[in-house]
Amino acid sequence: MHSMRIVAHIDMDAFYAAVEERDTPRFRGLPLAVGADPEGGKGRGVVSTANYKAREYGIHSAMPISTAWRLSEAARRQGKPPVVFLSVDMKKYAEVSQRVMAIILGLAPVVEEAGIDEAYADLSFAGSYEQAAEVCLAIKKEILSRERLTASVGIGPNKLIAKIASNEKKPDGLTVVREEEAEAFLEPLPVRKIPGIGPKTEAELVRLGIRLVRDLKRLSRDALQDRFGKRGAEFYDMIRGRDDTAIQESYEPKSIGEEETFEQDTLDTIFIGDRLKELNRNVIQRLAAEGFTQFRTVVVKVRYADFETHTRAHTLPQPADSVAALEFEAWKLLLPFLDRRENPKRKPIRLIGVRIEKLQ
Ligand code: TTP
Ligand code: MG
């Protein structure tokens, strides 16, 4: 008899904002948004995350910070507390993340770190869903007592179900979906909950009158494949709760990156060089914070004022470890975008980013 597969997905609640609330008592109970500087409504970056109080104002991740500011001002006019805007402290979140991952690893030895605030754990060893839930309660308890943070957990027969389940009862939730319940669990959910169905696919499905997973089941595998290609065939299995992707233990964060949207679109070489320096410093700081010493690949990103976006990457023959080495490589990759080589129309630049990969 083959033993039952049980997978958990653990995801921290309002992660960056929760860390800030924890560390600064006077923020507690207030709406909080972590992200770019709102600059009195003129700021040009985005919200990284918002705590649940700020989400009640309609603020969420990836929203322009200027919109978040407007929502905060509207709330203020209604006599509600305005949002506290905080900048991103990546080094701190990376350190908390490492400690949380260590807690999970202590209670469930096979873990895939799927992002800064989320992990999959193989709980097949628990033998039953009841025992798996006990392990997860212990993980939650440990995270709360050691880090004073809450996480939400989903338990299911595979990564797909566990991931969707962890999002069901946020914050501080625990949702168990057994294999025999998986299909029924998915049916009433909006199609957007299925990983890989983003806003574009969703819009296309809405045009076909399909909003819920249940509706999507009307399409045959062939029909899905005709419309969405290989992804379509995957949707067919996923909406039926089927997923056999493995937990990938050998975790390497694919990359560490930072980017900045400028106050004003610019082609000023000195200014851009300065900002790049600052981004490089932050990236190297995070490299150390996340327990690495070296990188081999450098990637830069450029977004022009018209949002046309380019990336360029270079992999070094030998691993490098210094800000100076990153500086040199990143600048070499970025320079052509400042002159006619890559930028014949001399379009001003809106955003630059730098990322390192192949970390060791
Ligand atoms: P999420 O887990 O998606 O969000 P969250 O932890 O803030 O909130 P939830 O309770 O709904 O899980 O992302 C984890 C962190 O990653 C988040 O705190 C900030 C960062 N992040 C961004 O910087 N930009 C983004 O667009 C998203 C979605 C997250
Ligand atoms: Mg989270």
Tab-separated table of C-alpha atoms in Angstrom, residues 195-327:
chain	number	residue	atom	x	y	z
A	195	PRO	CA	-2.226	29.479	-9.936
A	196	GLY	CA	-1.457	30.522	-13.516
A	197	ILE	CA	-4.847	32.147	-14.063
A	198	GLY	CA	-4.008	35.836	-13.940
A	199	PRO	CA	-6.022	38.918	-14.898
A	200	LYS	CA	-5.691	38.304	-18.661
A	201	THR	CA	-6.843	34.695	-18.586
A	202	GLU	CA	-9.558	35.640	-16.139
A	203	ALA	CA	-10.861	38.347	-18.491
A	204	GLU	CA	-10.870	35.906	-21.382
A	205	LEU	CA	-12.845	33.411	-19.306
A	206	VAL	CA	-15.326	36.070	-18.183
A	207	ARG	CA	-16.048	36.720	-21.859
A	208	LEU	CA	-17.025	33.039	-22.086
A	209	GLY	CA	-19.295	33.455	-19.065
A	210	ILE	CA	-16.862	31.587	-16.805
A	211	ARG	CA	-16.149	33.011	-13.352
A	212	LEU	CA	-15.959	30.029	-11.026
A	213	VAL	CA	-13.896	26.851	-11.104
A	214	ARG	CA	-17.217	25.016	-11.351
A	215	ASP	CA	-18.003	26.816	-14.653
A	216	LEU	CA	-14.549	26.140	-16.037
A	217	LYS	CA	-15.144	22.412	-15.658
A	218	ARG	CA	-17.595	22.630	-18.572
A	219	LEU	CA	-14.626	22.925	-20.964
A	220	SER	CA	-13.031	19.692	-22.123
A	221	ARG	CA	-9.290	19.180	-21.920
A	222	ASP	CA	-9.088	19.655	-25.711
A	223	ALA	CA	-11.129	22.856	-25.613
A	224	LEU	CA	-8.872	24.239	-22.873
A	225	GLN	CA	-5.775	23.231	-24.780
A	226	ASP	CA	-7.031	24.819	-28.010
A	227	ARG	CA	-7.648	28.094	-26.235
A	228	PHE	CA	-4.709	28.278	-23.802
A	229	GLY	CA	-2.163	25.811	-25.158
A	230	LYS	CA	-0.127	23.688	-22.767
A	231	ARG	CA	-1.338	25.788	-19.823
A	232	GLY	CA	-4.900	24.871	-20.748
A	233	ALA	CA	-4.233	21.177	-20.252
A	234	GLU	CA	-2.678	22.008	-16.876
A	235	PHE	CA	-5.746	24.016	-15.881
A	236	TYR	CA	-7.852	20.947	-16.675
A	237	ASP	CA	-6.012	18.902	-14.040
A	238	MET	CA	-5.616	21.699	-11.524
A	239	ILE	CA	-9.319	22.577	-11.339
A	240	ARG	CA	-9.929	18.934	-10.486
A	241	GLY	CA	-7.484	19.207	-7.585
A	242	ARG	CA	-4.760	17.207	-9.305
A	243	ASP	CA	-1.143	18.219	-8.965
A	244	ASP	CA	1.925	16.058	-8.659
A	245	THR	CA	4.678	18.693	-8.549
A	246	ALA	CA	7.358	17.734	-6.065
A	247	ILE	CA	8.488	19.675	-3.049
A	248	GLN	CA	11.851	21.107	-4.077
A	249	GLU	CA	14.025	20.878	-1.052
A	250	SER	CA	17.300	22.120	-2.414
A	251	TYR	CA	16.260	25.689	-2.035
A	252	GLU	CA	18.250	28.467	-3.523
A	253	PRO	CA	16.469	31.770	-3.718
A	254	LYS	CA	16.567	32.251	-7.443
A	255	SER	CA	17.708	35.800	-7.004
A	256	ILE	CA	18.037	38.899	-4.870
A	257	GLY	CA	16.931	42.090	-6.537
A	258	GLU	CA	16.104	45.708	-5.857
A	259	GLU	CA	14.593	48.325	-8.085
A	260	GLU	CA	13.686	51.960	-7.917
A	261	THR	CA	11.183	54.142	-9.700
A	262	PHE	CA	12.620	57.634	-10.057
A	263	GLU	CA	10.851	60.804	-8.957
A	264	GLN	CA	11.210	62.014	-12.510
A	265	ASP	CA	12.050	60.227	-15.705
A	266	THR	CA	15.696	60.988	-16.454
A	267	LEU	CA	18.769	60.263	-18.538
A	268	ASP	CA	21.140	61.972	-16.097
A	269	THR	CA	24.129	59.617	-15.982
A	270	ILE	CA	25.441	60.830	-12.635
A	271	PHE	CA	22.058	60.561	-10.962
A	272	ILE	CA	21.375	57.096	-12.401
A	273	GLY	CA	24.876	55.979	-11.429
A	274	ASP	CA	24.234	57.106	-7.844
A	275	ARG	CA	20.925	55.304	-7.625
A	276	LEU	CA	22.472	52.148	-9.081
A	277	LYS	CA	25.202	52.319	-6.418
A	278	GLU	CA	22.578	52.462	-3.694
A	279	LEU	CA	20.646	49.511	-5.172
A	280	ASN	CA	23.882	47.514	-5.399
A	281	ARG	CA	24.686	48.195	-1.760
A	282	ASN	CA	21.240	46.958	-0.705
A	283	VAL	CA	21.519	43.840	-2.834
A	284	ILE	CA	24.895	42.923	-1.351
A	285	GLN	CA	23.552	43.542	2.164
A	286	ARG	CA	20.698	41.151	1.506
A	287	LEU	CA	23.073	38.574	0.037
A	288	ALA	CA	24.781	38.358	3.415
A	289	ALA	CA	21.523	38.569	5.374
A	290	GLU	CA	20.172	35.575	3.464
A	291	GLY	CA	23.232	33.536	4.291
A	292	PHE	CA	25.124	33.722	0.990
A	293	THR	CA	28.559	35.087	0.170
A	294	GLN	CA	28.815	34.948	-3.623
A	295	PHE	CA	26.903	35.458	-6.852
A	296	ARG	CA	27.643	34.649	-10.458
A	297	THR	CA	24.921	36.295	-12.514
A	298	VAL	CA	24.106	39.998	-12.644
A	299	VAL	CA	20.860	41.224	-14.202
A	300	VAL	CA	19.861	44.821	-14.786
A	301	LYS	CA	16.450	46.111	-15.730
A	302	VAL	CA	15.521	49.383	-17.364
A	303	ARG	CA	12.066	50.822	-17.836
A	304	TYR	CA	11.648	53.853	-20.055
A	305	ALA	CA	9.078	56.588	-19.480
A	306	ASP	CA	6.761	54.833	-21.949
A	307	PHE	CA	7.019	51.630	-19.825
A	308	GLU	CA	9.010	49.753	-22.463
A	309	THR	CA	11.143	47.463	-20.298
A	310	HIS	CA	14.423	45.666	-20.980
A	311	THR	CA	16.659	43.350	-18.987
A	312	ARG	CA	20.260	42.365	-19.614
A	313	ALA	CA	22.142	39.618	-17.817
A	314	HIS	CA	25.751	38.555	-17.581
A	315	THR	CA	27.107	35.423	-15.936
A	316	LEU	CA	30.662	35.657	-14.651
A	317	PRO	CA	33.192	32.885	-15.249
A	318	GLN	CA	33.999	32.965	-11.509
A	319	PRO	CA	31.737	33.781	-8.569
A	320	ALA	CA	32.088	37.322	-7.174
A	321	ASP	CA	31.395	38.644	-3.702
A	322	SER	CA	31.942	42.389	-3.546
A	323	VAL	CA	29.896	45.524	-4.105
A	324	ALA	CA	32.713	46.667	-6.394
A	325	ALA	CA	32.344	43.635	-8.654
A	326	LEU	CA	28.571	44.074	-8.786
A	327	GLU	CA	29.062	47.770	-9.453
